[in-house]
Short mmCIF file of C-alpha atoms in Angstrom, two decimals:
data_model
loop_
_atom_site.label_atom_id
_atom_site.label_comp_id
_atom_site.label_asym_id
_atom_site.label_seq_id
_atom_site.Cartn_x
_atom_site.Cartn_y
_atom_site.Cartn_z
CA MET A 843 22.34 -11.11 0.70
CA THR A 844 20.32 -10.99 3.93
CA TYR A 845 16.58 -11.30 3.63
CA LYS A 846 16.17 -9.47 6.94
CA SER A 847 17.22 -6.28 5.17
CA LYS A 848 14.11 -6.53 2.97
CA PHE A 849 11.58 -5.92 5.76
CA GLY A 850 10.27 -2.33 5.63
CA PHE A 851 7.82 -0.76 8.07
CA GLY A 852 5.07 0.84 5.96
CA CYS A 853 3.54 3.78 7.79
CA MET A 854 0.32 4.25 5.81
CA ARG A 855 -1.81 2.13 8.18
CA LEU A 856 -0.48 2.86 11.66
CA PRO A 857 -2.44 1.85 14.80
CA GLN A 858 -5.20 4.33 15.65
CA THR A 859 -7.06 5.19 18.84
CA ASN A 860 -10.10 6.13 16.74
CA PRO A 861 -10.67 4.01 13.62
CA ASN A 862 -12.68 6.80 11.99
CA ASP A 863 -9.96 9.44 12.44
CA PRO A 864 -6.74 8.75 10.48
CA THR A 865 -4.93 11.48 12.45
CA ALA A 866 -5.63 9.72 15.77
CA ILE A 867 -2.45 7.61 15.73
CA ASP A 868 -1.84 5.43 18.78
CA GLN A 869 1.61 6.84 19.45
CA GLU A 870 2.32 4.65 22.46
CA LEU A 871 1.60 1.42 20.59
CA PHE A 872 3.52 2.65 17.54
CA ASN A 873 6.53 3.43 19.78
CA GLN A 874 6.39 -0.10 21.19
CA MET A 875 6.23 -1.61 17.72
CA VAL A 876 9.16 0.53 16.57
CA ASP A 877 11.23 -0.61 19.56
CA ILE A 878 10.67 -4.29 18.80
CA TYR A 879 11.28 -3.75 15.08
CA MET A 880 14.55 -1.92 15.75
CA GLU A 881 15.72 -4.36 18.45
CA LYS A 882 15.40 -7.20 15.96
CA GLY A 883 17.70 -5.44 13.50
CA PHE A 884 15.18 -3.87 11.09
CA ASN A 885 15.38 -0.14 10.35
CA TYR A 886 13.48 1.07 7.25
CA PHE A 887 10.41 3.33 7.57
CA ASP A 888 8.26 4.30 4.57
CA THR A 889 5.94 7.28 4.77
CA SER A 890 4.35 9.97 2.60
CA TYR A 891 3.24 13.57 2.80
CA ALA A 892 -0.35 12.31 2.65
CA TYR A 893 -0.41 9.30 5.01
CA HIS A 894 -2.70 9.74 8.01
CA ASN A 895 -3.54 13.21 6.68
CA GLY A 896 0.03 14.34 7.24
CA LYS A 897 0.43 12.85 10.72
CA SER A 898 2.41 9.75 9.71
CA GLU A 899 5.60 11.80 9.38
CA VAL A 900 5.01 13.41 12.78
CA ALA A 901 4.48 9.98 14.35
CA ILE A 902 7.76 8.75 12.86
CA ARG A 903 9.56 11.79 14.27
CA LYS A 904 8.21 11.01 17.75
CA ALA A 905 8.77 7.25 17.58
CA VAL A 906 12.05 7.10 15.67
CA VAL A 907 13.84 10.39 15.04
CA GLU A 908 13.56 11.70 18.60
CA ARG A 909 14.43 8.34 20.16
CA TYR A 910 17.17 6.80 18.00
CA PRO A 911 20.49 8.05 16.56
CA ARG A 912 20.21 9.18 12.93
CA GLU A 913 22.57 6.56 11.56
CA SER A 914 20.50 3.72 13.03
CA TYR A 915 17.41 4.09 10.82
CA ARG A 916 16.38 4.86 7.25
CA ILE A 917 13.40 6.97 6.19
CA CYS A 918 11.66 7.10 2.82
CA ASP A 919 9.24 9.93 2.01
CA LYS A 920 7.34 10.88 -1.14
CA MET A 921 6.49 13.97 -3.18
CA PRO A 922 2.68 14.48 -3.40
CA THR A 923 2.28 14.56 -7.19
CA TRP A 924 -1.47 15.32 -7.03
CA ALA A 925 -0.75 18.58 -5.17
CA LEU A 926 1.91 19.92 -7.55
CA THR A 927 0.85 23.09 -9.34
CA CYS A 928 4.20 24.66 -10.26
CA GLU A 929 7.95 24.06 -10.04
CA GLU A 930 8.24 25.97 -6.74
CA ASP A 931 5.97 23.41 -5.05
CA ASN A 932 8.77 20.83 -5.11
CA GLU A 933 10.92 22.70 -2.62
CA LYS A 934 7.92 23.77 -0.56
CA PHE A 935 6.79 20.20 0.00
CA VAL A 936 10.30 18.83 0.59
CA ASN A 937 11.00 21.44 3.25
CA GLU A 938 7.68 20.71 4.93
CA MET A 939 8.38 16.97 4.97
CA LEU A 940 11.87 17.47 6.43
CA GLU A 941 10.39 19.68 9.14
CA ARG A 942 7.62 17.22 10.01
CA LEU A 943 10.15 14.40 10.28
CA GLY A 944 12.79 16.46 12.08
CA ILE A 945 15.60 15.34 9.75
CA ASP A 946 17.89 17.12 7.29
CA TYR A 947 18.06 14.43 4.60
CA PHE A 948 16.05 11.47 3.30
CA ASP A 949 17.60 8.05 2.97
CA VAL A 950 15.19 7.40 0.09
CA PHE A 951 12.93 9.86 -1.68
CA PHE A 952 10.21 9.00 -4.20
CA ILE A 953 7.93 10.86 -6.55
CA HIS A 954 4.63 9.53 -5.27
CA ASN A 955 2.14 7.53 -7.32
CA ILE A 956 3.16 7.93 -10.93
CA ASN A 957 0.08 7.11 -12.98
CA GLY A 958 -1.70 8.46 -16.05
CA PRO A 959 -3.15 11.65 -14.53
CA TRP A 960 -0.42 12.51 -12.03
CA VAL A 961 2.67 11.92 -14.15
CA LYS A 962 1.56 15.03 -16.06
CA ASN A 963 1.78 17.08 -12.85
CA ALA A 964 5.29 15.79 -12.17
CA ILE A 965 6.46 16.58 -15.70
CA LYS A 966 4.91 20.06 -15.66
CA ALA A 967 6.54 20.87 -12.30
CA ASN A 968 9.95 19.44 -13.39
CA THR A 969 9.79 17.11 -10.42
CA PHE A 970 11.91 14.39 -12.02
CA GLU A 971 14.75 16.88 -12.50
CA TYR A 972 14.22 18.35 -9.02
CA VAL A 973 14.48 14.96 -7.34
CA LYS A 974 17.64 14.20 -9.31
CA LYS A 975 19.18 17.39 -7.88
CA MET A 976 18.10 16.31 -4.39
CA LYS A 977 20.41 13.32 -4.72
CA GLU A 978 23.24 15.40 -6.18
CA ASN A 979 22.95 17.83 -3.25
CA GLY A 980 22.76 15.11 -0.60
CA VAL A 981 19.17 15.83 0.42
CA ALA A 982 18.29 12.28 -0.66
CA LYS A 983 20.69 9.34 -0.64
CA LYS A 984 18.65 7.26 -3.10
CA ILE A 985 15.80 8.34 -5.36
CA GLY A 986 12.99 6.79 -7.36
CA PHE A 987 9.24 6.82 -7.79
CA SER A 988 6.26 4.74 -6.75
CA PHE A 989 4.18 3.48 -9.63
CA HIS A 990 0.48 2.62 -9.96
CA ASP A 991 -0.36 1.93 -13.57
CA LYS A 992 0.20 -0.56 -16.38
CA SER A 993 3.44 -1.54 -18.04
CA ASP A 994 3.08 0.63 -21.13
CA LEU A 995 3.23 3.83 -19.05
CA LEU A 996 6.09 2.46 -16.94
CA LYS A 997 8.08 1.76 -20.10
CA LYS A 998 7.59 5.35 -21.29
CA VAL A 999 8.68 6.76 -17.94
CA LEU A 1000 11.71 4.48 -17.66
CA ASP A 1001 12.80 5.13 -21.24
CA LYS A 1002 12.78 8.87 -20.53
CA TYR A 1003 13.83 9.07 -16.87
CA GLY A 1004 15.13 5.62 -15.87
CA ASP A 1005 18.79 6.62 -15.86
CA MET A 1006 18.11 9.21 -13.16
CA PHE A 1007 16.83 6.77 -10.58
CA ASP A 1008 17.86 3.94 -8.27
CA ILE A 1009 14.50 2.41 -7.35
CA VAL A 1010 10.94 1.85 -8.53
CA GLN A 1011 8.33 1.00 -5.93
CA LEU A 1012 5.67 -1.32 -7.34
CA GLU A 1013 2.43 -2.79 -6.15
CA LEU A 1014 3.39 -6.44 -6.26
CA ASN A 1015 1.82 -9.56 -4.78
CA TYR A 1016 0.97 -13.05 -5.95
CA LEU A 1017 -2.66 -12.10 -6.61
CA ASP A 1018 -1.65 -9.26 -8.97
CA TRP A 1019 1.40 -11.01 -10.47
CA GLU A 1020 -0.34 -12.11 -13.66
CA ASP A 1021 -3.44 -9.91 -13.41
CA PRO A 1022 -3.85 -8.12 -16.78
CA SER A 1023 -5.32 -5.04 -15.08
CA ILE A 1024 -2.22 -4.57 -12.87
CA GLU A 1025 0.59 -6.25 -14.90
CA ALA A 1026 2.84 -6.63 -11.85
CA HIS A 1027 5.04 -9.24 -13.54
CA LYS A 1028 5.56 -7.08 -16.65
CA CYS A 1029 6.33 -4.01 -14.53
CA TYR A 1030 8.84 -5.99 -12.46
CA ASP A 1031 10.57 -7.25 -15.60
CA LEU A 1032 10.83 -3.70 -16.98
CA CYS A 1033 12.57 -2.54 -13.81
CA VAL A 1034 14.99 -5.45 -14.04
CA GLU A 1035 15.74 -4.59 -17.68
CA HIS A 1036 16.60 -1.03 -16.63
CA GLY A 1037 18.84 -2.22 -13.79
CA LEU A 1038 16.65 -0.70 -11.10
CA ASP A 1039 15.96 -2.10 -7.65
CA VAL A 1040 12.34 -2.94 -6.91
CA TYR A 1041 10.68 -1.98 -3.62
CA VAL A 1042 7.31 -3.60 -2.98
CA MET A 1043 4.13 -2.03 -1.66
CA GLU A 1044 0.82 -3.81 -1.03
CA PRO A 1045 2.26 -7.34 -0.67
CA LEU A 1046 -1.08 -8.25 0.97
CA LYS A 1047 -3.14 -6.13 -1.44
CA GLY A 1048 -4.53 -3.94 1.33
CA GLY A 1049 -5.57 -7.01 3.36
CA VAL A 1050 -7.46 -8.77 0.55
CA ILE A 1051 -4.97 -11.65 0.55
CA VAL A 1052 -5.16 -12.29 4.30
CA ASN A 1053 -8.95 -12.02 4.59
CA PRO A 1054 -10.22 -14.75 2.24
CA ASN A 1055 -13.22 -16.99 2.73
CA ASP A 1056 -13.10 -20.06 4.96
CA GLU A 1057 -12.43 -22.44 2.07
CA ILE A 1058 -9.21 -20.63 1.12
CA LYS A 1059 -8.17 -20.34 4.77
CA ASN A 1060 -8.53 -24.11 5.07
CA ASP A 1061 -6.49 -24.62 1.90
CA PHE A 1062 -3.60 -22.73 3.51
CA LYS A 1063 -3.99 -24.57 6.79
CA ASN A 1064 -3.97 -27.94 5.07
CA PHE A 1065 -0.96 -27.01 2.94
CA ASN A 1066 1.12 -25.82 5.90
CA PRO A 1067 -0.51 -25.27 9.30
CA ASN A 1068 2.67 -23.71 10.72
CA LYS A 1069 2.83 -20.69 8.43
CA SER A 1070 0.46 -17.72 8.32
CA ILE A 1071 -1.28 -16.63 5.14
CA ALA A 1072 0.60 -13.33 5.36
CA SER A 1073 3.97 -15.09 5.53
CA PHE A 1074 3.39 -16.78 2.16
CA ALA A 1075 2.58 -13.42 0.55
CA ILE A 1076 5.64 -11.75 2.08
CA ARG A 1077 7.94 -14.59 1.03
CA PHE A 1078 6.57 -14.51 -2.52
CA CYS A 1079 7.75 -10.90 -2.87
CA ALA A 1080 11.00 -11.13 -0.91
CA SER A 1081 12.12 -14.24 -2.81
CA LEU A 1082 12.31 -12.26 -6.06
CA GLU A 1083 15.95 -11.43 -6.78
CA ASN A 1084 15.55 -7.77 -7.71
CA VAL A 1085 13.19 -7.01 -4.84
CA LYS A 1086 15.27 -5.22 -2.21
CA MET A 1087 12.49 -4.07 0.12
CA VAL A 1088 9.00 -5.30 0.99
CA LEU A 1089 6.78 -2.91 2.91
CA SER A 1090 4.29 -4.13 5.47
CA GLY A 1091 1.68 -1.76 6.82
CA MET A 1092 1.14 -2.95 10.38
CA SER A 1093 -1.59 -1.62 12.65
CA LYS A 1094 -1.40 -4.41 15.23
CA MET A 1095 1.43 -5.84 17.30
CA ASP A 1096 0.52 -9.36 16.13
CA ASP A 1097 1.15 -8.29 12.52
CA LEU A 1098 4.60 -7.01 13.43
CA LEU A 1099 5.56 -10.14 15.37
CA ASP A 1100 4.37 -12.43 12.57
CA ASN A 1101 6.40 -10.48 9.99
CA CYS A 1102 9.47 -10.47 12.22
CA ASP A 1103 9.21 -14.25 12.52
CA THR A 1104 8.91 -14.59 8.72
CA TYR A 1105 12.13 -12.65 8.11
CA GLU A 1106 14.11 -14.03 11.04
CA ASN A 1107 13.41 -17.56 9.79
CA PHE A 1108 13.24 -16.72 6.10
CA GLU A 1109 12.88 -19.49 3.54
CA VAL A 1110 12.94 -18.78 -0.18
CA LEU A 1111 9.67 -19.85 -1.74
CA SER A 1112 9.90 -23.39 -3.15
CA ASP A 1113 8.53 -24.50 -6.53
CA GLU A 1114 5.77 -26.39 -4.73
CA GLU A 1115 4.81 -23.28 -2.76
CA ASN A 1116 4.83 -21.15 -5.89
CA GLU A 1117 2.47 -23.57 -7.60
CA PHE A 1118 0.22 -23.55 -4.54
CA LEU A 1119 0.08 -19.73 -4.55
CA GLU A 1120 -0.80 -19.75 -8.25
CA ARG A 1121 -3.82 -21.90 -7.41
CA MET A 1122 -4.74 -19.67 -4.48
CA ALA A 1123 -4.48 -16.56 -6.67
CA LEU A 1124 -7.05 -18.02 -9.05
CA LYS A 1125 -9.36 -18.89 -6.17
CA LEU A 1126 -8.97 -15.48 -4.58
CA ALA A 1127 -9.68 -13.72 -7.85
CA GLU A 1128 -12.89 -15.70 -8.20
CA ASN A 1129 -14.02 -14.89 -4.67
CA VAL A 1130 -13.04 -11.24 -4.24
CA ALA A 1131 -16.01 -9.14 -5.26
CA VAL A 1132 -13.94 -5.95 -5.63
CA PRO A 1133 -10.12 -6.17 -5.91
CA CYS A 1134 -9.63 -2.94 -3.92
CA SER A 1135 -6.29 -2.37 -2.14
CA GLU A 1136 -7.84 0.39 0.04
CA CYS A 1137 -5.16 2.94 -0.90
CA GLY A 1138 -7.70 5.78 -0.77
CA TYR A 1139 -6.56 7.71 -3.85
CA CYS A 1140 -10.08 7.47 -5.28
CA VAL A 1141 -11.47 9.31 -2.25
CA ASP A 1142 -9.11 12.23 -2.83
CA ALA A 1143 -10.34 12.41 -6.43
CA CYS A 1144 -14.06 12.04 -5.62
CA PRO A 1145 -15.97 15.37 -5.66
CA GLU A 1146 -18.48 13.90 -3.19
CA MET A 1147 -15.75 12.45 -0.89
CA ILE A 1148 -17.49 9.06 -0.79
CA PRO A 1149 -15.46 6.64 1.39
CA ILE A 1150 -15.16 4.19 -1.50
CA PRO A 1151 -12.61 1.73 0.00
CA GLU A 1152 -14.71 1.37 3.16
CA TYR A 1153 -17.79 0.44 1.14
CA PHE A 1154 -15.79 -2.04 -0.92
CA HIS A 1155 -14.29 -3.57 2.24
CA LEU A 1156 -17.78 -4.10 3.69
CA TYR A 1157 -18.96 -5.55 0.39
CA ASN A 1158 -16.06 -8.00 0.16
CA THR A 1159 -16.44 -9.09 3.77
CA SER A 1160 -20.18 -9.49 3.42
CA LYS A 1161 -19.75 -11.61 0.28
CA ASN A 1162 -17.33 -13.89 2.13
CA GLN A 1163 -19.74 -14.21 5.08
CA PRO A 1164 -23.17 -14.33 3.41
CA GLU A 1165 -24.81 -15.83 6.49
CA SER A 1166 -24.20 -12.66 8.52
CA ASN A 1167 -26.43 -9.59 8.27
CA ILE A 1168 -24.37 -7.41 10.60
CA TYR A 1169 -22.68 -5.80 7.61
CA ARG A 1170 -25.94 -4.09 6.60
CA LEU A 1171 -25.82 -2.29 9.94
CA TYR A 1172 -22.21 -1.29 9.29
CA TYR A 1173 -23.22 -0.09 5.82
CA ASP A 1174 -25.99 2.09 7.24
CA LYS A 1175 -23.67 3.45 9.93
CA LEU A 1176 -21.00 4.35 7.36
CA ALA A 1177 -23.57 6.11 5.17
CA ASP A 1178 -24.87 8.06 8.16
CA GLU A 1179 -21.45 9.08 9.50
CA LYS A 1180 -19.79 9.87 6.16
CA VAL A 1181 -21.30 9.99 2.64
CA PRO A 1182 -23.84 7.48 1.26
CA ALA A 1183 -22.57 5.34 -1.62
CA GLU A 1184 -25.70 6.25 -3.58
CA GLU A 1185 -24.47 9.85 -3.85
CA CYS A 1186 -22.08 8.80 -6.61
CA THR A 1187 -22.73 11.05 -9.61
CA TYR A 1188 -21.01 8.72 -12.11
CA CYS A 1189 -18.52 11.46 -13.02
CA SER A 1190 -15.84 8.70 -13.24
CA THR A 1191 -13.05 11.00 -11.99
CA CYS A 1192 -12.09 8.28 -9.54
CA ILE A 1193 -11.35 5.67 -12.21
CA ASP A 1194 -8.21 7.40 -13.51
CA HIS A 1195 -6.82 7.46 -9.97
CA CYS A 1196 -7.68 3.86 -9.06
CA THR A 1197 -4.54 1.75 -8.71
CA GLN A 1198 -6.59 -1.37 -9.53
CA LYS A 1199 -8.40 0.11 -12.57
CA ILE A 1200 -11.79 -0.71 -11.07
CA ASP A 1201 -14.96 0.72 -12.64
CA ILE A 1202 -15.80 2.34 -9.32
CA PRO A 1203 -19.23 3.87 -10.18
CA GLU A 1204 -20.43 0.50 -11.49
CA MET A 1205 -19.17 -1.32 -8.40
CA LEU A 1206 -20.69 1.26 -6.03
CA GLU A 1207 -24.01 0.61 -7.73
CA LYS A 1208 -23.59 -3.11 -7.01
CA VAL A 1209 -22.71 -2.32 -3.40
CA CYS A 1210 -25.92 -0.33 -3.02
CA GLU A 1211 -27.99 -3.09 -4.61
CA HIS A 1212 -26.37 -5.74 -2.41
CA PHE A 1213 -27.00 -3.99 0.88
CA GLU A 1214 -30.24 -2.17 0.18
CA GLU A 1215 -32.15 -4.88 -1.69
CA GLY A 1216 -30.60 -8.16 -0.60
CA PHE A 1217 -30.39 -7.64 3.15
CA SER A 1218 -32.71 -7.39 6.09
CA PRO A 1219 -30.85 -5.57 8.87
CA TYR A 1220 -32.82 -7.46 11.50
CA ALA A 1221 -32.23 -11.00 10.29
CA GLY A 1222 -29.57 -13.34 11.60
CA ASP A 1223 -27.52 -11.22 13.97
CA PRO A 1224 -28.82 -9.77 17.22
#
């Protein structure tokens, strides 16, 4: 087994020329990153109908499909479960995805984000059966689904549909491994029991793992100054036997180069390193105010379109840097440019769609209290 084959390019967080416009992909930088990635022997690209508001697939076509021979790369795409209204939607979305990508088959095809609310859409639209036929007809070489819920739902889905599939894509990282709200370890074990390969998303938990406070950063530096925090998280996932792919969403060239170095010089995680990461997981859990992976599914479900992950990101960063008041200015700017956090109506629609099972209305209230009562925007920073 080669660990290099486990490095997948996740295309949900591509480089942007405008950070406030997800469709403004920096195509030139993405092309450069793709070239380095491919030159080093990596070739797996993961996208979705929804990523970058539909522009991720187009960017992959421009960077990969139009510039490399078809046999040299692999593409994974995903059925938008939340948009399914009837059985005919399956073919409609698949044809649109193939057209956006400029290909005539998928190397891997997933039903996207199986969770409590959206699995009902997939069942009603016969999407499980449709995707099985995609493999039989050669439209997809391998099939599976991405999963964002607890182990009891995964067991039900695998007991009913597991024999149809090759792969389950799980949110898996050392912070979530034993977290009772995510149950990553239990979900991994269920996939192993069913003989399914595991592909990993969110190995850095949307950046939470690599943006800790200074104390945790120093712990990593003291433990091993020659390895990045990200490399430990990647190696934790890739060292698991049934994990066959680990996605990394890379918006900067430095991220790509660091990941390439991790896989080109791969070392299976040692017992000592595992024990260290267990300690760091406990510390991180204590210091992360909101365990948000910034997937954005809550925003799609929110009637007010509140940019929930952006508020949580500011809150987490502010909590880790309490001496800085600049984040109040960022908070005010976000509220002015998009939707104020205080416009939450407590309808709780977002909670069912949260991959982390966060009580979002309650946490948004804490965000508002933190920035509006506890901060002076003119203190500390110029």
